[in-house]
Amino acid sequence: MKVAVVGATGMVGEVMLKVLEERNFPISELLLVASERSVGKKLTYKNEEFTVIGLADAVAAQPDIAIFSAGGDTSLEWAPKFAEVGTTVIDNSSAWRMDPTKKLVVPEINASELTAEDKIIANPNCSTIQLVMALDPLHKKYQMRRVIVSTYQSVSGTGVKAVQQMENEAAGIEGEMAYPYPINRNALPHCDVFLDNGYTKEEMKLAREPQKILDDRTFSVTATAVRIPTAGGHSESVNVEFHNDFDLAEVRTILSETPGIIVQDDTANNSYPMPIYANGKDDVFVGRIRRDETQPNTLNMWIVADNLRKGAATNAVQIAEYLVENNLVSNTSETVS
Ligand SMILES: NC(=O)c1ccc[n+]([C@@H]2O[C@H](COP(=O)([O-])OP(=O)(O)OC[C@H]3O[C@@H](n4cnc5c(N)ncnc54)[C@H](OP(=O)(O)O)[C@@H]3O)[C@@H](O)[C@H]2O)c1
């Protein structure tokens, strides 16, 4: 595959290169793409040095696959230009997620929806991916009615500038602010922008994207998204009301048997998911599994994942792998490892 990584100099882009390398994705030619500010900059992949190019040059090279992690505006403008020259775009921004003509894919759940005609494929929001990974198998068994999720999100979810703000504040250095307030030793109930309904855009992503991924509008999700001063992953407190009753041991078995999920739930030994352990891993960790004693058929759990891996890069690369394995990209004959 001739592969373009758009946003290669960013927080997600850096992890994308790592994941492509670790999984030995079949790349015959690699194009590293960023804004005009970074053109000419050198990046390494598999110990080889690559020069960053601009978007127009990348389109002209007609890659088979372009993985975008460069913000919604860049995707809106440039993803269709790549699609026009035959490239399959996998997009990490929110630009196309709720477009009814585009698929929103978590491979473990709905990769089978993909066809060769899908030229722009959306990667869900990072906090949505880890949520639906745990909800999907439970929904199939007990049928969800309503989900209440509160997130504790890593600054790495905002990008390079936010991690720098946290590090500057911890070191007592004045610098550029990615957030309207200090983040170190703070909690901001403010992820992405506020909307007219009083929710943030992040909260509405959590409310809407799961219905599209699970292709089911019979359940609802309400969310509060909070930014906290961690860097390794997002955590979520999740309360799920089902139509049918469940058995806690069976819930643990279902989750343990779901590919991509690790149940870490041994409170007697203080074992539960935390961003410090999820950091750098591809799995979604679930723990603190317990019955909500205030109403029937309701479960509480705690879900943690590395937002840059399963929440972004790993999920996108898994989509690319599915496309290649199922001959859904144009130039499969060219594959070289
Ligand atoms: N961080 C996460 O956990 C996460 C998870 C899921 C999805 N995402 C999405 O992934 C995208 C990138 O996030 P990030 O956290 O990696 O941000 P980031 O660290 O700020 O990196 C942004 C990247 O986009 C590039 N870029 C910006 N404007 C561009 C333009 N006009 N043309 C070409 N490239 C441009 C930047 O290039 P320069 O270095 O040249 O500026 C950089 O490579 C966003 O859409 C975000 O919503 C992020």
Coordinates of C-alpha atoms and ligand atoms in Angstrom, one line a residue:
M1 CA 0.0 0.0 0.0
K2 CA 1.0 3.5 -0.7
V3 CA 0.0 5.2 2.6
A4 CA -0.3 8.9 3.5
V5 CA -0.3 9.8 7.2
V6 CA -1.8 13.3 7.4
G7 CA -1.0 15.1 10.6
A8 CA 2.1 13.0 11.0
T9 CA 3.8 15.7 13.3
G10 CA 0.9 15.7 15.8
M11 CA 0.1 13.8 18.9
V12 CA -2.0 11.2 17.1
G13 CA 0.2 11.2 14.1
E14 CA 3.3 10.2 16.1
V15 CA 1.4 7.2 17.7
M16 CA 0.0 6.3 14.2
L17 CA 3.5 5.8 12.9
K18 CA 4.4 3.7 16.0
V19 CA 1.3 1.5 15.5
L20 CA 1.8 1.1 11.7
E21 CA 5.4 0.0 12.5
E22 CA 4.5 -2.4 15.4
R23 CA 1.7 -4.1 13.4
N24 CA 4.0 -4.2 10.3
F25 CA 1.3 -2.7 8.1
P26 CA 2.1 -3.5 4.5
I27 CA 3.6 -0.2 3.2
S28 CA 5.3 0.1 -0.2
E29 CA 5.6 3.9 0.0
L30 CA 5.0 6.2 3.0
L31 CA 4.0 9.8 2.7
L32 CA 4.2 11.9 5.8
V33 CA 2.0 15.0 5.6
A34 CA 1.4 18.0 7.8
S35 CA 0.7 21.7 7.5
E36 CA 2.9 24.1 5.5
R37 CA 4.6 25.0 8.8
S38 CA 6.2 21.5 8.9
V39 CA 7.0 20.9 5.3
G40 CA 10.7 19.9 5.0
K41 CA 10.8 18.6 8.6
K42 CA 12.3 15.1 9.0
L43 CA 10.5 12.2 10.8
T44 CA 11.6 8.6 11.1
Y45 CA 9.7 5.4 10.4
K46 CA 11.3 2.0 10.8
N47 CA 14.7 3.8 11.2
E48 CA 14.3 5.5 7.9
E49 CA 14.2 9.3 7.6
F50 CA 11.2 10.9 5.7
T51 CA 10.7 14.5 4.7
V52 CA 7.3 16.0 5.6
I53 CA 5.3 17.1 2.5
G54 CA 2.2 19.3 2.1
L55 CA -1.3 18.1 1.3
A56 CA -1.3 19.1 -2.4
D57 CA 1.8 17.0 -3.1
A58 CA 0.3 14.1 -1.2
V59 CA -2.9 14.2 -3.3
A60 CA -0.8 14.3 -6.5
A61 CA 0.9 11.1 -5.3
Q62 CA -2.5 9.3 -5.3
P63 CA -2.0 7.1 -2.2
D64 CA -4.1 4.0 -1.7
I65 CA -4.9 4.9 1.9
A66 CA -4.7 8.3 3.7
I67 CA -5.1 8.3 7.5
F68 CA -6.1 11.8 8.6
S69 CA -5.4 13.2 12.1
A70 CA -5.2 16.9 11.3
G71 CA -8.4 18.5 12.6
G72 CA -11.9 18.7 11.2
D73 CA -11.3 21.7 8.8
T74 CA -8.4 20.0 7.1
S75 CA -10.5 16.8 6.7
L76 CA -13.5 18.7 5.3
E77 CA -11.3 20.4 2.7
W78 CA -8.9 17.7 1.8
A79 CA -10.5 14.3 2.3
P80 CA -12.8 14.7 -0.7
K81 CA -9.7 15.7 -2.8
F82 CA -8.0 12.4 -1.9
A83 CA -11.2 10.4 -2.5
E84 CA -11.5 12.0 -6.0
V85 CA -8.1 10.5 -7.0
G86 CA -9.1 7.0 -5.7
T87 CA -7.6 7.2 -2.2
T88 CA -9.5 5.6 0.7
V89 CA -9.5 8.1 3.6
I90 CA -9.7 7.0 7.2
D91 CA -10.4 10.2 9.2
N92 CA -9.8 10.7 12.9
S93 CA -11.6 14.1 13.1
S94 CA -15.2 14.7 13.9
A95 CA -15.8 16.1 10.3
W96 CA -17.6 13.1 8.8
R97 CA -18.7 11.0 11.7
M98 CA -22.4 11.9 11.7
D99 CA -22.7 12.3 7.9
P100 CA -25.3 9.6 7.0
T101 CA -23.3 8.8 3.8
K102 CA -20.2 7.9 5.8
K103 CA -19.5 4.8 7.9
L104 CA -18.4 5.2 11.5
V105 CA -16.4 2.2 12.4
V106 CA -15.0 0.3 15.4
P107 CA -13.7 -2.8 13.6
E108 CA -14.6 -5.2 16.4
I109 CA -18.2 -4.1 16.1
N110 CA -19.1 -3.0 12.6
A111 CA -16.2 -3.4 10.1
S112 CA -18.4 -5.8 8.1
E113 CA -20.4 -2.7 6.9
L114 CA -17.3 -1.5 4.9
T115 CA -17.3 -1.8 1.1
A116 CA -14.9 -0.8 -1.7
E117 CA -17.2 2.2 -2.3
D118 CA -16.4 3.7 1.1
K119 CA -13.9 6.4 0.2
I120 CA -14.1 8.4 3.4
I121 CA -14.4 6.3 6.6
A122 CA -14.8 8.0 10.0
N123 CA -13.0 6.9 13.1
P124 CA -15.2 7.6 16.1
N125 CA -14.3 9.9 19.0
C126 CA -11.7 8.5 21.4
S127 CA -14.1 8.5 24.4
T128 CA -16.8 6.9 22.3
I129 CA -14.6 4.0 21.1
Q130 CA -13.7 2.7 24.6
L131 CA -17.4 3.1 25.7
V132 CA -18.9 1.2 22.8
M133 CA -16.3 -1.6 23.0
A134 CA -17.7 -2.4 26.5
L135 CA -21.3 -1.6 25.8
D136 CA -21.8 -3.6 22.5
P137 CA -21.5 -7.1 23.9
L138 CA -23.6 -6.3 26.9
H139 CA -26.3 -4.6 24.7
K140 CA -26.5 -7.8 22.6
K141 CA -27.2 -9.8 25.7
Y142 CA -29.3 -7.5 27.9
Q143 CA -30.5 -4.7 25.6
M144 CA -29.6 -1.2 26.9
R145 CA -32.2 1.4 27.7
R146 CA -30.1 4.3 28.9
V147 CA -26.4 5.1 29.6
I148 CA -25.1 7.8 31.8
V149 CA -21.4 8.4 31.3
S150 CA -19.0 10.8 33.1
T151 CA -15.5 11.1 31.6
Y152 CA -12.2 11.9 33.1
Q153 CA -10.2 12.8 30.0
S154 CA -6.5 13.0 29.4
V155 CA -4.8 16.2 28.1
S156 CA -3.3 14.2 25.3
G157 CA -6.8 14.2 23.9
T158 CA -6.5 17.9 23.1
G159 CA -3.1 17.5 21.3
V160 CA 0.5 18.7 21.6
K161 CA -0.3 22.2 23.0
A162 CA -2.3 20.9 25.9
V163 CA 0.3 18.4 27.0
Q164 CA 2.8 21.2 26.9
Q165 CA 0.5 23.5 29.0
M166 CA 0.2 20.8 31.7
E167 CA 4.0 20.2 31.7
N168 CA 4.7 24.0 31.8
E169 CA 2.3 24.5 34.7
A170 CA 3.8 21.5 36.7
A171 CA 7.3 23.0 36.2
G172 CA 6.1 26.6 37.0
I173 CA 6.9 27.8 33.5
E174 CA 4.6 30.4 31.8
G175 CA 3.6 29.4 28.3
E176 CA 0.9 29.1 25.7
M177 CA -2.5 28.0 27.0
A178 CA -4.5 25.3 25.2
Y179 CA -7.4 25.7 27.8
P180 CA -9.0 28.8 29.2
Y181 CA -7.8 27.8 32.7
P182 CA -4.9 26.0 34.3
I183 CA -5.2 22.3 33.9
N184 CA -2.5 21.2 36.4
R185 CA -4.2 20.4 39.8
N186 CA -7.6 21.2 38.2
A187 CA -10.6 19.6 36.5
L188 CA -12.3 21.3 33.7
P189 CA -15.9 20.3 32.9
H190 CA -15.3 21.5 29.4
C191 CA -14.1 19.2 26.6
D192 CA -14.4 20.8 23.1
V193 CA -16.8 23.7 22.6
F194 CA -20.1 24.5 24.3
L195 CA -23.3 24.1 22.2
D196 CA -26.6 25.9 22.3
N197 CA -28.2 23.1 24.4
G198 CA -25.7 23.6 27.2
Y199 CA -23.7 20.4 26.5
T200 CA -20.2 20.4 25.0
K201 CA -19.5 19.0 21.5
E202 CA -17.6 16.1 23.2
E203 CA -20.7 15.3 25.3
M204 CA -22.9 15.2 22.2
K205 CA -20.4 13.0 20.4
L206 CA -20.8 10.5 23.3
A207 CA -24.6 10.8 23.0
R208 CA -24.9 10.3 19.3
E209 CA -22.0 8.2 18.0
P210 CA -22.8 5.0 19.9
Q211 CA -26.3 4.8 18.3
K212 CA -24.7 5.0 14.8
I213 CA -22.0 2.5 15.5
L214 CA -24.4 0.0 17.1
D215 CA -26.9 0.8 14.4
D216 CA -29.6 1.1 17.1
R217 CA -31.6 4.1 18.2
T218 CA -33.6 2.3 20.9
F219 CA -31.2 3.3 23.7
S220 CA -30.0 6.8 24.8
V221 CA -26.7 8.2 26.2
T222 CA -26.2 11.3 28.3
A223 CA -22.7 12.5 29.1
T224 CA -20.6 14.9 31.2
A225 CA -17.1 15.2 29.9
V226 CA -14.3 16.5 32.1
R227 CA -10.6 17.2 31.4
I228 CA -8.2 16.2 34.1
P229 CA -4.4 16.5 34.4
T230 CA -3.4 13.0 33.2
A231 CA -1.7 12.2 30.0
G232 CA -2.0 8.4 29.6
G233 CA -5.6 7.7 28.7
H234 CA -9.3 8.5 29.2
S235 CA -11.4 7.1 32.1
E236 CA -15.1 6.8 32.2
S237 CA -17.6 6.2 34.9
V238 CA -20.5 4.4 33.2
N239 CA -24.0 3.6 34.5
V240 CA -26.1 1.4 32.2
E241 CA -29.7 0.5 32.6
F242 CA -30.8 -2.6 30.6
H243 CA -34.2 -3.9 29.7
N244 CA -33.3 -7.3 31.0
D245 CA -31.7 -8.3 34.2
F246 CA -28.1 -9.6 34.3
D247 CA -25.9 -11.7 36.4
L248 CA -22.7 -10.0 37.5
A249 CA -20.5 -13.1 37.0
E250 CA -22.0 -13.5 33.5
V251 CA -21.2 -9.8 32.7
R252 CA -17.6 -10.3 33.7
T253 CA -17.4 -13.5 31.5
I254 CA -19.0 -11.7 28.5
L255 CA -16.5 -8.8 28.8
S256 CA -13.5 -11.1 29.4
E257 CA -14.4 -13.0 26.2
T258 CA -14.7 -9.9 24.1
P259 CA -11.6 -9.3 21.9
G260 CA -9.9 -6.1 22.8
I261 CA -11.3 -5.9 26.3
I262 CA -9.4 -6.8 29.5
V263 CA -11.4 -7.1 32.7
Q264 CA -9.3 -5.7 35.6
D265 CA -11.7 -6.1 38.5
D266 CA -10.2 -7.5 41.7
T267 CA -10.9 -4.9 44.4
A268 CA -9.7 -7.2 47.2
N269 CA -6.2 -6.7 45.7
N270 CA -6.8 -3.0 44.6
S271 CA -6.9 -4.0 41.0
Y272 CA -8.9 -1.7 38.7
P273 CA -8.2 0.1 35.5
M274 CA -6.1 3.3 35.6
P275 CA -4.7 5.5 32.8
I276 CA -1.2 4.9 34.1
Y277 CA -1.5 1.2 33.2
A278 CA -3.6 1.6 30.0
N279 CA -1.0 4.0 28.6
G280 CA 0.7 2.6 25.5
K281 CA -1.7 -0.4 25.3
D282 CA -4.3 -1.2 22.7
D283 CA -6.9 -2.8 24.9
V284 CA -9.9 -1.3 26.7
F285 CA -9.8 -2.0 30.4
V286 CA -13.0 -2.5 32.4
G287 CA -13.3 -2.7 36.2
R288 CA -15.4 -1.7 39.2
I289 CA -18.2 -3.8 37.8
R290 CA -21.1 -3.7 40.2
R291 CA -24.8 -3.5 40.4
D292 CA -26.5 -0.1 40.8
E293 CA -28.5 -0.8 43.9
T294 CA -30.9 2.1 43.4
Q295 CA -32.8 0.7 40.5
P296 CA -33.4 -2.7 38.7
N297 CA -31.3 -4.0 35.8
T298 CA -28.6 -1.3 36.2
L299 CA -24.9 -1.7 36.1
N300 CA -22.0 0.5 37.1
M301 CA -18.5 0.1 35.6
W302 CA -15.2 2.0 35.0
I303 CA -13.7 2.0 31.6
V304 CA -10.1 3.1 30.7
A305 CA -8.2 3.2 27.4
D306 CA -5.3 5.0 25.9
N307 CA -7.0 7.6 23.8
L308 CA -4.1 7.9 21.4
R309 CA -4.1 4.1 20.7
K310 CA -7.5 2.4 20.7
G311 CA -9.1 5.8 20.8
A312 CA -7.4 6.9 17.6
A313 CA -4.3 5.3 16.0
T314 CA -4.9 1.6 16.7
N315 CA -8.6 1.8 15.7
A316 CA -7.7 3.6 12.4
V317 CA -4.9 1.1 11.6
Q318 CA -7.3 -1.8 12.3
I319 CA -9.7 -0.3 9.8
A320 CA -6.9 -0.1 7.3
E321 CA -6.0 -3.7 8.0
Y322 CA -9.6 -4.8 7.4
L323 CA -9.7 -2.9 4.1
V324 CA -6.5 -4.6 2.9
E325 CA -7.4 -8.1 4.1
N326 CA -10.8 -7.9 2.3
N327 CA -9.4 -6.3 -0.9
L328 CA -11.5 -3.1 -0.4
V329 CA -8.7 -0.7 -1.4
S330 CA -7.8 -0.2 -5.1
N331 CA -4.2 -1.1 -5.3
T332 CA -3.8 -4.4 -3.3
S333 CA -1.5 -6.0 -6.0
E334 CA 1.3 -3.6 -5.1
T335 CA 1.6 -4.8 -1.5
V336 CA 5.2 -5.0 -0.2
S337 CA 6.1 -5.5 3.4
Ligands
LIG1 N1 -5.6 13.3 20.7 C1 -6.5 12.4 20.7 O1 -6.7 11.6 21.7 C2 -7.4 12.2 19.5 C3 -8.2 11.1 19.5 C4 -9.1 10.9 18.4 C5 -9.1 11.8 17.4 N2 -8.3 12.9 17.4 C6 -8.3 13.8 16.3 O2 -7.1 13.8 15.6 C7 -6.7 15.0 15.1 C8 -5.3 15.4 15.5 O3 -5.3 15.5 16.9 P1 -3.9 15.6 17.7 O4 -4.3 15.5 19.1 O5 -2.9 14.8 17.1 O6 -3.6 17.2 17.4 P2 -2.1 17.9 17.4 O7 -1.2 17.3 18.2 O8 -2.4 19.4 17.5 O9 -1.7 17.7 15.8 C9 -2.3 18.2 14.7 C10 -1.7 17.7 13.4 O10 -2.5 18.2 12.3 C11 -1.6 18.9 11.5 N3 -2.3 20.1 10.9 C12 -2.9 21.1 11.5 N4 -3.4 22.0 10.6 C13 -3.1 21.4 9.4 C14 -3.4 21.9 8.0 N5 -4.0 23.0 7.8 N6 -2.9 21.1 7.0 C15 -2.2 20.0 7.3 N7 -2.0 19.5 8.5 C16 -2.4 20.2 9.5 C17 -0.5 19.4 12.3 O11 0.6 19.7 11.5 P3 1.7 20.8 12.0 O12 2.6 20.1 13.0 O13 2.4 21.2 10.8 O14 0.9 22.0 12.6 C18 -0.3 18.2 13.2 O15 0.4 17.2 12.5 C19 -7.8 16.0 15.5 O16 -8.8 16.0 14.5 C20 -8.4 15.3 16.7 O17 -9.8 15.6 16.9 C21 -7.4 13.1 18.5

